[in-house]
Structure formats: C-alpha cells, structure tokens
Tab-separated table of C-alpha atoms and ligand atoms in Angstrom:
chain	number	residue	atom	x	y	z
A	48	MET	CA	201.616	81.112	36.691
A	49	SER	CA	197.889	80.704	36.926
A	50	ILE	CA	196.021	77.404	37.072
A	51	ALA	CA	194.578	78.133	33.626
A	52	GLN	CA	198.045	78.711	32.189
A	53	ASN	CA	199.385	75.550	33.798
A	54	ILE	CA	196.582	73.503	32.265
A	55	GLN	CA	197.180	75.108	28.894
A	56	ASN	CA	200.927	74.350	29.059
A	57	ILE	CA	200.358	70.713	29.962
A	58	LYS	CA	197.716	70.212	27.294
A	59	GLU	CA	200.101	71.534	24.665
A	60	LYS	CA	202.571	68.823	25.626
A	61	LEU	CA	200.063	65.955	25.612
A	62	PRO	CA	199.672	63.951	22.417
A	63	GLU	CA	196.186	63.728	20.945
A	64	GLY	CA	194.007	61.172	22.664
A	65	VAL	CA	195.583	61.603	26.097
A	66	THR	CA	193.108	62.716	28.768
A	67	LEU	CA	194.222	65.047	31.518
A	68	CYS	CA	192.902	64.134	34.951
A	69	ALA	CA	193.505	67.149	37.200
A	70	VAL	CA	194.453	65.860	40.643
A	71	SER	CA	192.922	68.378	43.007
A	72	LYS	CA	193.333	66.594	46.349
A	73	PHE	CA	194.041	68.911	49.297
A	74	HIS	CA	193.310	72.000	47.191
A	75	PRO	CA	190.364	74.275	47.972
A	76	ILE	CA	187.115	74.511	46.004
A	77	GLU	CA	188.219	77.850	44.516
A	78	ALA	CA	191.235	76.232	42.871
A	79	LEU	CA	189.018	73.580	41.274
A	80	GLN	CA	186.568	76.238	40.132
A	81	GLU	CA	189.443	78.077	38.465
A	82	ALA	CA	190.428	74.906	36.616
A	83	TYR	CA	186.797	74.320	35.700
A	84	ASP	CA	186.507	77.850	34.311
A	85	ALA	CA	189.573	77.100	32.185
A	86	GLY	CA	187.649	74.192	30.654
A	87	GLN	CA	188.899	71.310	32.813
A	88	ARG	CA	186.220	68.665	33.443
A	89	VAL	CA	188.029	65.559	34.712
A	90	PHE	CA	189.196	65.751	38.339
A	91	GLY	CA	190.921	63.206	40.579
A	92	GLU	CA	190.514	63.052	44.344
A	93	SER	CA	192.008	60.645	46.849
A	94	ARG	CA	189.852	60.936	49.981
A	95	GLU	CA	186.178	60.086	49.977
A	96	GLN	CA	185.061	62.817	52.367
A	97	GLU	CA	186.873	65.519	50.459
A	98	LEU	CA	185.476	64.173	47.199
A	99	CYS	CA	181.906	64.280	48.541
A	100	GLN	CA	182.284	67.875	49.717
A	101	LYS	CA	183.727	68.999	46.394
A	102	TYR	CA	181.070	67.118	44.448
A	103	GLU	CA	178.369	68.960	46.404
A	104	ALA	CA	179.963	72.371	45.888
A	105	LEU	CA	180.955	72.254	42.224
A	106	PRO	CA	179.154	72.043	38.838
A	107	LYS	CA	177.481	68.744	38.074
A	108	ASP	CA	179.107	68.167	34.695
A	109	ILE	CA	182.457	67.389	36.321
A	110	GLU	CA	183.733	63.844	35.837
A	111	TRP	CA	184.994	62.664	39.236
A	112	HIS	CA	187.728	60.033	39.439
A	113	PHE	CA	188.674	58.439	42.737
A	114	ILE	CA	192.420	57.772	42.730
A	115	GLY	CA	193.403	57.054	46.332
A	116	HIS	CA	193.377	53.970	48.491
A	117	LEU	CA	189.732	53.097	49.073
A	118	GLN	CA	188.555	51.190	52.126
A	119	THR	CA	185.590	48.919	51.477
A	120	ASN	CA	183.506	50.612	54.187
A	121	LYS	CA	183.899	53.974	52.411
A	122	VAL	CA	182.653	52.903	48.977
A	123	LYS	CA	179.046	53.694	49.917
A	124	TYR	CA	179.775	57.402	50.243
A	125	ILE	CA	181.038	57.889	46.700
A	126	ALA	CA	179.010	55.191	44.902
A	127	PRO	CA	176.007	57.458	44.155
A	128	PHE	CA	177.964	59.816	41.916
A	129	VAL	CA	181.588	58.825	41.258
A	130	ASN	CA	182.391	58.376	37.554
A	131	VAL	CA	185.496	56.210	37.748
A	132	ILE	CA	187.222	54.446	40.619
A	133	GLN	CA	190.792	54.225	39.359
A	134	SER	CA	192.383	52.619	42.364
A	135	VAL	CA	190.775	49.199	42.552
A	136	ASP	CA	193.317	46.896	44.115
A	137	SER	CA	191.452	43.915	45.541
A	138	GLU	CA	188.780	41.336	44.936
A	139	ARG	CA	186.900	42.490	48.064
A	140	LEU	CA	186.823	46.041	46.806
A	141	LEU	CA	185.348	44.905	43.473
A	142	ASP	CA	182.668	42.978	45.365
A	143	GLU	CA	181.821	46.025	47.462
A	144	ILE	CA	181.770	48.447	44.508
A	145	ASN	CA	179.396	46.087	42.725
A	146	LYS	CA	177.179	45.870	45.806
A	147	GLN	CA	176.982	49.642	46.180
A	148	ALA	CA	176.465	50.142	42.439
A	149	VAL	CA	173.487	47.764	42.604
A	150	LYS	CA	172.066	49.700	45.559
A	151	ASN	CA	172.345	52.922	43.574
A	152	ASN	CA	170.963	51.318	40.450
A	153	ARG	CA	173.994	52.244	38.394
A	154	VAL	CA	177.071	50.834	36.748
A	155	ILE	CA	180.415	52.103	38.020
A	156	ASP	CA	183.500	52.260	35.808
A	157	VAL	CA	186.685	51.025	37.416
A	158	LEU	CA	190.353	50.794	36.576
A	159	LEU	CA	192.403	47.935	37.934
A	160	GLN	CA	195.417	49.253	39.787
A	161	VAL	CA	198.545	47.182	39.325
A	162	HIS	CA	201.619	47.343	41.494
A	163	VAL	CA	204.726	47.897	39.377
A	164	ALA	CA	206.919	50.007	41.666
A	165	GLN	CA	209.795	48.799	43.793
A	166	GLU	CA	208.341	50.372	46.898
A	167	GLU	CA	206.181	47.947	48.796
A	168	THR	CA	204.138	50.803	50.209
A	169	LYS	CA	202.352	51.490	46.930
A	170	SER	CA	199.113	49.594	46.517
A	171	GLY	CA	197.790	47.608	43.603
A	172	PHE	CA	197.238	44.062	42.428
A	173	ASP	CA	200.201	41.884	41.711
A	174	ALA	CA	200.047	41.371	37.926
A	175	PHE	CA	200.072	37.595	38.148
A	176	ASP	CA	197.425	37.465	40.878
A	177	LEU	CA	195.202	39.730	38.809
A	178	GLU	CA	195.477	37.458	35.788
A	179	GLN	CA	194.585	34.479	37.982
A	180	LEU	CA	191.618	36.290	39.487
A	181	LEU	CA	190.170	37.305	36.133
A	182	THR	CA	190.732	33.829	34.752
A	183	LYS	CA	188.870	32.067	37.541
A	184	THR	CA	186.076	34.642	37.853
A	185	ASN	CA	182.984	34.965	35.688
A	186	ILE	CA	183.202	38.735	35.526
A	187	SER	CA	179.710	39.617	34.295
A	188	GLU	CA	178.089	37.262	36.795
A	189	ARG	CA	180.047	38.313	39.817
A	190	TRP	CA	180.314	42.055	39.100
A	191	PRO	CA	177.374	42.900	36.792
A	192	ASN	CA	177.266	46.547	37.914
A	193	VAL	CA	180.975	47.138	37.515
A	194	ARG	CA	182.496	47.999	34.159
A	195	LEU	CA	186.196	47.267	33.806
A	196	THR	CA	187.452	50.125	31.649
A	197	GLY	CA	191.211	49.897	31.995
A	198	MET	CA	194.217	49.978	34.257
A	199	MET	CA	196.105	52.366	36.496
A	200	THR	CA	199.538	52.421	38.061
A	201	MET	CA	202.129	54.547	39.834
A	202	ALA	CA	205.857	54.254	39.184
A	203	SER	CA	208.527	54.311	41.880
A	204	PHE	CA	209.513	57.635	43.353
A	205	THR	CA	212.903	57.940	41.643
A	206	HIS	CA	214.820	60.088	39.179
A	207	ASP	CA	215.961	56.976	37.305
A	208	GLU	CA	214.005	57.380	34.072
A	209	GLN	CA	215.008	53.937	32.827
A	210	GLN	CA	213.481	52.360	35.874
A	211	ILE	CA	210.283	54.396	35.512
A	212	MET	CA	210.096	53.321	31.889
A	213	ARG	CA	210.558	49.657	32.814
A	214	GLU	CA	207.765	49.930	35.356
A	215	PHE	CA	205.368	51.594	32.919
A	216	ARG	CA	206.205	48.948	30.341
A	217	SER	CA	205.358	46.216	32.807
A	218	LEU	CA	201.877	47.711	33.094
A	219	ILE	CA	201.491	47.587	29.305
A	220	LEU	CA	202.652	43.977	29.395
A	221	CYS	CA	200.028	43.167	32.019
A	222	TYR	CA	197.371	44.983	29.972
A	223	ASN	CA	198.266	42.957	26.878
A	224	THR	CA	198.154	39.719	28.852
A	225	LEU	CA	194.670	40.488	30.177
A	226	ILE	CA	193.181	41.838	26.972
A	227	GLY	CA	194.524	38.895	24.947
A	228	GLY	CA	193.624	36.343	27.630
A	229	PRO	CA	190.961	36.270	30.340
A	230	LEU	CA	189.208	39.464	29.223
A	231	LYS	CA	189.037	38.400	25.593
A	232	GLU	CA	187.659	35.048	26.648
A	233	GLN	CA	184.856	36.831	28.483
A	234	GLY	CA	184.039	39.163	25.621
A	235	ILE	CA	185.669	42.290	27.061
A	236	THR	CA	187.521	44.060	24.254
A	237	LYS	CA	189.721	47.119	23.814
A	238	ASP	CA	186.607	49.160	23.008
A	239	GLN	CA	185.647	48.881	26.660
A	240	PHE	CA	188.927	48.141	28.418
A	241	LYS	CA	190.873	51.046	26.985
A	242	THR	CA	192.071	53.453	29.661
A	243	LEU	CA	195.739	53.332	30.609
A	244	SER	CA	196.102	55.757	33.499
A	245	PHE	CA	199.714	56.450	34.368
A	246	GLY	CA	201.989	59.459	34.576
A	247	MET	CA	202.008	62.248	37.159
A	248	SER	CA	203.646	65.711	37.272
A	249	ASP	CA	207.203	64.395	37.326
A	250	ASP	CA	206.910	61.456	34.965
A	251	TYR	CA	204.061	62.070	32.541
A	252	HIS	CA	206.531	62.906	29.746
A	253	ILE	CA	207.808	59.327	30.078
A	254	ALA	CA	204.327	57.893	30.520
A	255	VAL	CA	202.972	59.217	27.227
A	256	GLN	CA	205.988	57.746	25.413
A	257	CYS	CA	205.126	54.385	26.951
A	258	GLY	CA	201.493	54.488	25.838
A	259	SER	CA	199.565	56.197	28.606
A	260	ASN	CA	196.247	57.697	27.495
A	261	MET	CA	195.347	59.305	30.820
A	262	VAL	CA	197.754	61.314	32.945
A	263	ARG	CA	196.960	62.317	36.521
A	264	ILE	CA	198.561	65.661	37.244
A	265	GLY	CA	198.329	67.587	40.497
A	266	SER	CA	201.210	69.810	41.563
A	267	SER	CA	202.067	71.041	38.059
A	268	ILE	CA	198.539	72.454	37.847
A	269	PHE	CA	197.667	73.507	41.380
A	270	GLY	CA	201.106	73.977	42.935
A	271	ALA	CA	202.582	72.179	45.931
A	272	ARG	CA	200.261	70.474	48.402
A	273	SER	CA	200.622	71.016	52.094
A	274	TYR	CA	200.201	67.654	53.801
B	502	PLP	C1	198.628	62.756	44.149
B	502	PLP	C2	198.493	61.783	43.049
B	502	PLP	C3	198.766	62.139	41.713
B	502	PLP	C4	199.295	63.497	41.298
B	502	PLP	O1	200.606	63.688	41.712
B	502	PLP	P1	201.440	64.999	41.276
B	502	PLP	O2	202.844	64.584	41.481
B	502	PLP	O3	201.011	66.098	42.177
B	502	PLP	O4	201.138	65.284	39.848
B	502	PLP	C5	198.533	61.185	40.739
B	502	PLP	N1	198.078	59.953	41.035
B	502	PLP	C6	197.813	59.577	42.300
B	502	PLP	C7	197.328	58.209	42.556
B	502	PLP	C8	198.016	60.468	43.340
B	502	PLP	O5	197.761	60.076	44.590
C-alpha cells in the first residue's frame, strides 16, 4: 500500500480531535514529500541533524515535532524553527530550550515526557519528580520563552494490552495532578496545556481509548525502518 493510502486508513480509525504526527525518522525526503502531497503536515523526527536536513529540503508549512532524546548541546540546531519539542525530560533541557528560544526571539512549545514504562531504558521525568519541580519553580519567570503545551509518553514494548493501558492511564493521572495542582496555581489551564501525545503504530488503538489526542505513527505509514 502507498503512503497516502496508509495515512488515509489511519485517519479513518482516529476519533475526531486526534492529531496524527507522522514519524518519518530514517525515511528519505521523497517519502515525506509523498506524505505531504497526501495532505500530511505534522511530522516527527528523532535526530536533530536529520531534522535540520529535512526542514531545509521540504515545504515551509510543515509542523516539525522533535520526539527523540535531545542532548542539551544540540538544542541550538533546532531552536530556530522547531514547532514542538515533545521529548522534554529534564530541568536542564528546559533551561537550555528557554535559552535558545530567547536567542532566536521566539517561544517554543514543549511537551513534558513522563516515564511510565517498565523498561528503565525509556526516558522521561518520573511523575512525582515532575510534580515537585513544577511546584517549586516559578514557570513564567524561569522559562518565559517556553510554552508548556502538554505531555508525552511511550508505553512498554509488550503485547500485554492491559499493561499498556495501565501505563497510559498513569500518564492521564499525572496530567490531572499537574493541571489541577501546580499548573493551575500558576495560571496554566487546559486551554494551553492540552496535548496528550501517546500511541504509536502498535498501540495507538489503545491510546485513543485512554484519551490520547496526538498519536505518533511511523512504520504503519512509511513501512519498516532499517536501523
Ligand atoms: C519511532 C517513534 C515512534 C513511532 O513508532 P512506530 O512504531 O514506527 O509507529 C513514536 N514515538 C517515538 C518517540 C518514536 O521514537
């Protein structure tokens, strides 16, 4: 099946209000162009160099989301143009994104990545640590050029759907804790902090049941990656 057909099939399965982020990492420019020609505008990439090259080569109305592990010394390369950094997993990274956003005279949208999976290898804030951080930090003073627009997570790599569901629900729980607690106290409401990015090719059907409003889908659109 073609990329356009794959996108069409997925979109038919997504409830209204769920955004499809097409994860194009490791796929060539031509594949992204094909998705673009089929109407896709939101793309996710996980390596800064690859993202920069694709940004240069492709139409400028694409919304670029960074979804991979981001080292602080690499933020400067994507800060001039990236639309959303989904994979923000540390205080230091928030500080650096703010610094680079200031330098570029812009505000960068970020999602807070929370660790819910059993595997220790996956990155993300611990939910409790994140609550502590946002409670003790004056957000608008410390990160004036960062806009917190929601949360992101990845479930464990397993076929146990109950476990995946439990993990997704723990993200929702964390979201509710933040939006009803430290964020509310600092005037950040659901109008701003509204993106719940979870669900990939193998588990997005579960994710949308659990309340995801952004799914990040790669292989079901572009085919298998070779890496
Ligand atoms: C690669 C990746 C995806 C997409 O995974 P697929 O299984 O190919 O759909 C989604 N989110 C993140 C963070 C990724 O790294």
